[in-house]
CSV table of C-alpha atoms in Angstrom, one decimal:
chain,number,residue,atom,x,y,z
D,998,MET,CA,-41.5,1.5,-5.1
D,999,ALA,CA,-44.8,2.2,-6.5
D,1000,HIS,CA,-46.8,-0.6,-8.1
D,1001,ARG,CA,-47.1,0.3,-12.0
D,1002,ASP,CA,-50.2,-1.2,-13.8
D,1003,THR,CA,-49.1,-2.8,-16.9
D,1004,SER,CA,-52.5,-3.8,-18.2
D,1005,GLY,CA,-55.7,-2.1,-19.4
D,1006,LEU,CA,-55.6,1.7,-19.1
D,1007,GLY,CA,-52.2,1.6,-17.3
D,1008,LYS,CA,-50.6,0.0,-20.4
D,1009,VAL,CA,-52.8,2.1,-22.8
D,1010,MET,CA,-51.9,5.5,-21.5
D,1011,PRO,CA,-48.3,5.6,-22.1
D,1012,LEU,CA,-48.9,4.1,-25.5
D,1013,MET,CA,-51.5,6.9,-26.5
D,1014,GLN,CA,-49.0,9.5,-25.4
D,1015,THR,CA,-46.4,7.9,-27.6
D,1016,TYR,CA,-48.9,7.8,-30.6
D,1017,ARG,CA,-49.8,11.5,-29.9
D,1018,THR,CA,-46.2,12.5,-29.6
D,1019,ALA,CA,-45.3,10.7,-32.9
D,1020,LEU,CA,-48.3,12.4,-34.6
D,1021,LYS,CA,-46.9,15.7,-33.7
D,1022,GLU,CA,-43.4,15.0,-34.8
D,1023,TYR,CA,-44.4,14.0,-38.1
D,1024,GLY,CA,-47.3,16.9,-38.7
D,1025,ARG,CA,-50.2,14.3,-38.8
D,1026,THR,CA,-53.5,15.2,-37.7
D,1027,PRO,CA,-56.0,12.2,-37.3
D,1028,MET,CA,-59.5,12.5,-37.7
D,1029,GLU,CA,-60.4,10.5,-34.7
D,1030,PHE,CA,-58.6,8.8,-31.7
D,1031,PRO,CA,-60.5,5.4,-31.6
D,1032,ILE,CA,-60.2,2.5,-29.0
D,1033,THR,CA,-61.8,-1.1,-28.9
D,1034,VAL,CA,-62.9,-2.3,-25.8
D,1035,GLU,CA,-64.8,-5.3,-24.5
D,1036,CYS,CA,-68.3,-3.9,-23.2
D,1037,TYR,CA,-71.1,-5.3,-21.4
D,1038,VAL,CA,-74.3,-3.5,-20.3
D,1039,GLY,CA,-76.4,-5.4,-17.9
D,1040,GLU,CA,-80.0,-4.2,-16.6
D,1041,ARG,CA,-78.4,-4.0,-13.0
D,1042,HIS,CA,-74.7,-3.3,-12.0
D,1043,ALA,CA,-74.9,-5.6,-9.2
D,1044,THR,CA,-75.4,-8.4,-11.6
D,1045,ALA,CA,-73.6,-7.3,-14.7
D,1046,TYR,CA,-70.2,-8.6,-13.9
D,1047,GLU,CA,-71.4,-12.1,-13.0
D,1048,GLU,CA,-73.4,-12.1,-16.3
D,1049,CYS,CA,-70.6,-12.0,-18.5
D,1050,ARG,CA,-67.7,-13.3,-16.4
D,1051,GLY,CA,-67.8,-16.8,-17.7
D,1052,PRO,CA,-67.3,-16.0,-21.4
D,1053,LEU,CA,-64.9,-13.4,-20.7
D,1054,GLU,CA,-62.7,-15.6,-18.3
D,1055,TYR,CA,-62.9,-18.1,-21.1
D,1056,LYS,CA,-61.9,-15.9,-23.9
D,1057,TYR,CA,-59.0,-14.6,-22.0
D,1058,ALA,CA,-57.8,-17.8,-20.6
D,1059,ALA,CA,-57.6,-18.9,-24.1
D,1060,TYR,CA,-55.5,-15.8,-24.9
D,1061,ALA,CA,-53.2,-16.8,-22.1
D,1062,SER,CA,-52.7,-20.1,-23.0
D,1063,TRP,CA,-51.4,-19.0,-26.4
D,1064,GLU,CA,-49.2,-16.5,-24.7
D,1065,LEU,CA,-51.0,-13.3,-26.0
D,1066,GLN,CA,-52.4,-12.0,-22.9
D,1067,ASP,CA,-51.5,-12.2,-19.3
D,1068,ARG,CA,-54.2,-13.6,-17.2
D,1069,ALA,CA,-53.0,-13.9,-13.5
D,1070,THR,CA,-54.8,-16.1,-11.4
D,1071,GLN,CA,-55.0,-14.0,-8.2
D,1072,GLY,CA,-57.6,-11.6,-7.7
D,1073,SER,CA,-61.1,-11.4,-8.6
D,1074,PHE,CA,-62.8,-11.2,-12.1
D,1075,GLU,CA,-63.9,-7.4,-11.2
D,1076,GLU,CA,-60.1,-6.7,-10.3
D,1077,PHE,CA,-59.0,-8.5,-13.7
D,1078,ALA,CA,-61.9,-6.3,-15.5
D,1079,ARG,CA,-61.2,-3.0,-14.0
D,1080,ASP,CA,-59.6,-0.5,-16.7
D,1081,ARG,CA,-59.3,-3.4,-19.0
D,1082,PHE,CA,-63.5,-3.8,-19.9
D,1083,ILE,CA,-66.2,-1.6,-19.7
D,1084,ILE,CA,-68.9,-3.3,-17.5
D,1085,GLY,CA,-71.8,-2.5,-15.4
D,1086,ASP,CA,-75.5,-0.9,-16.0
D,1087,LYS,CA,-76.1,2.3,-18.2
D,1088,GLY,CA,-75.2,4.8,-15.6
D,1089,SER,CA,-72.0,3.2,-14.7
D,1090,VAL,CA,-71.0,2.4,-18.4
D,1091,LYS,CA,-71.7,5.9,-19.2
D,1092,GLU,CA,-69.6,7.2,-16.4
D,1093,GLU,CA,-66.6,4.8,-17.8
D,1094,ILE,CA,-66.9,5.9,-21.5
D,1095,ALA,CA,-66.4,9.6,-20.2
D,1096,ARG,CA,-63.4,8.5,-18.0
D,1097,TYR,CA,-61.9,7.0,-21.0
D,1098,ARG,CA,-62.4,10.0,-23.0
D,1099,GLU,CA,-60.8,12.2,-20.5
D,1100,LEU,CA,-58.1,10.0,-19.6
D,1101,LEU,CA,-57.1,9.0,-23.2
D,1102,GLY,CA,-58.8,11.4,-25.3
D,1103,VAL,CA,-60.5,8.8,-27.4
D,1104,ASP,CA,-63.6,9.9,-29.2
D,1105,HIS,CA,-64.8,6.9,-30.9
D,1106,PHE,CA,-65.5,3.6,-29.4
D,1107,ILE,CA,-65.5,0.1,-31.0
D,1108,MET,CA,-67.4,-1.9,-28.3
D,1109,ARG,CA,-66.8,-5.7,-28.7
D,1110,CYS,CA,-70.2,-6.9,-27.1
D,1111,GLN,CA,-70.2,-10.7,-28.1
D,1112,TRP,CA,-67.8,-13.5,-26.9
D,1113,PRO,CA,-68.2,-17.3,-27.3
D,1114,GLY,CA,-70.7,-18.5,-24.7
D,1115,LEU,CA,-72.6,-15.4,-24.0
D,1116,PRO,CA,-76.1,-16.2,-24.9
D,1117,GLN,CA,-77.5,-14.2,-28.0
D,1118,GLN,CA,-80.3,-12.7,-26.1
D,1119,GLN,CA,-77.6,-11.3,-23.5
D,1120,VAL,CA,-75.7,-10.0,-26.4
D,1121,LEU,CA,-78.7,-8.2,-27.9
D,1122,SER,CA,-80.1,-6.6,-24.6
D,1123,SER,CA,-76.5,-5.5,-23.9
D,1124,ILE,CA,-76.4,-3.8,-27.3
D,1125,GLN,CA,-79.9,-2.4,-26.9
D,1126,ARG,CA,-78.9,-0.8,-23.5
D,1127,LEU,CA,-75.4,0.6,-25.0
D,1128,GLY,CA,-77.6,2.2,-27.8
D,1129,GLU,CA,-80.2,3.6,-25.0
D,1130,ILE,CA,-77.3,5.4,-23.1
D,1131,PHE,CA,-76.7,8.1,-25.8
D,1132,ALA,CA,-80.2,7.9,-27.4
D,1133,SER,CA,-81.8,11.3,-27.8
D,1134,PRO,CA,-84.7,11.9,-25.1
């Protein structure tokens, strides 16, 4: 039996399909298809995960302790973050945003860029890089 991903995009994709089916059934046409996602844009892809790992693990460990979010202790942070957060450098984050658009049909992103324990200068640098991704030439 194939393993079915029940977190991140593996969970969101069928929910989005249910939502779109319900919209058609009730004759509704939304103005946009938004998604909220944790996002960190580092200067270099090689270090981006390590830069935000502590604060994100702290946040999701708290969710797990409240039984709001499953956080299996097996596997690396990168495995846990895959298809759940958008983390990387400007190039890889731009590619992930395009992938979310393609897989989910979303056209509006609400990026969470700040978490307890993430230094304010890192937050501001990440937000600036995020803005640079789509800035006009």
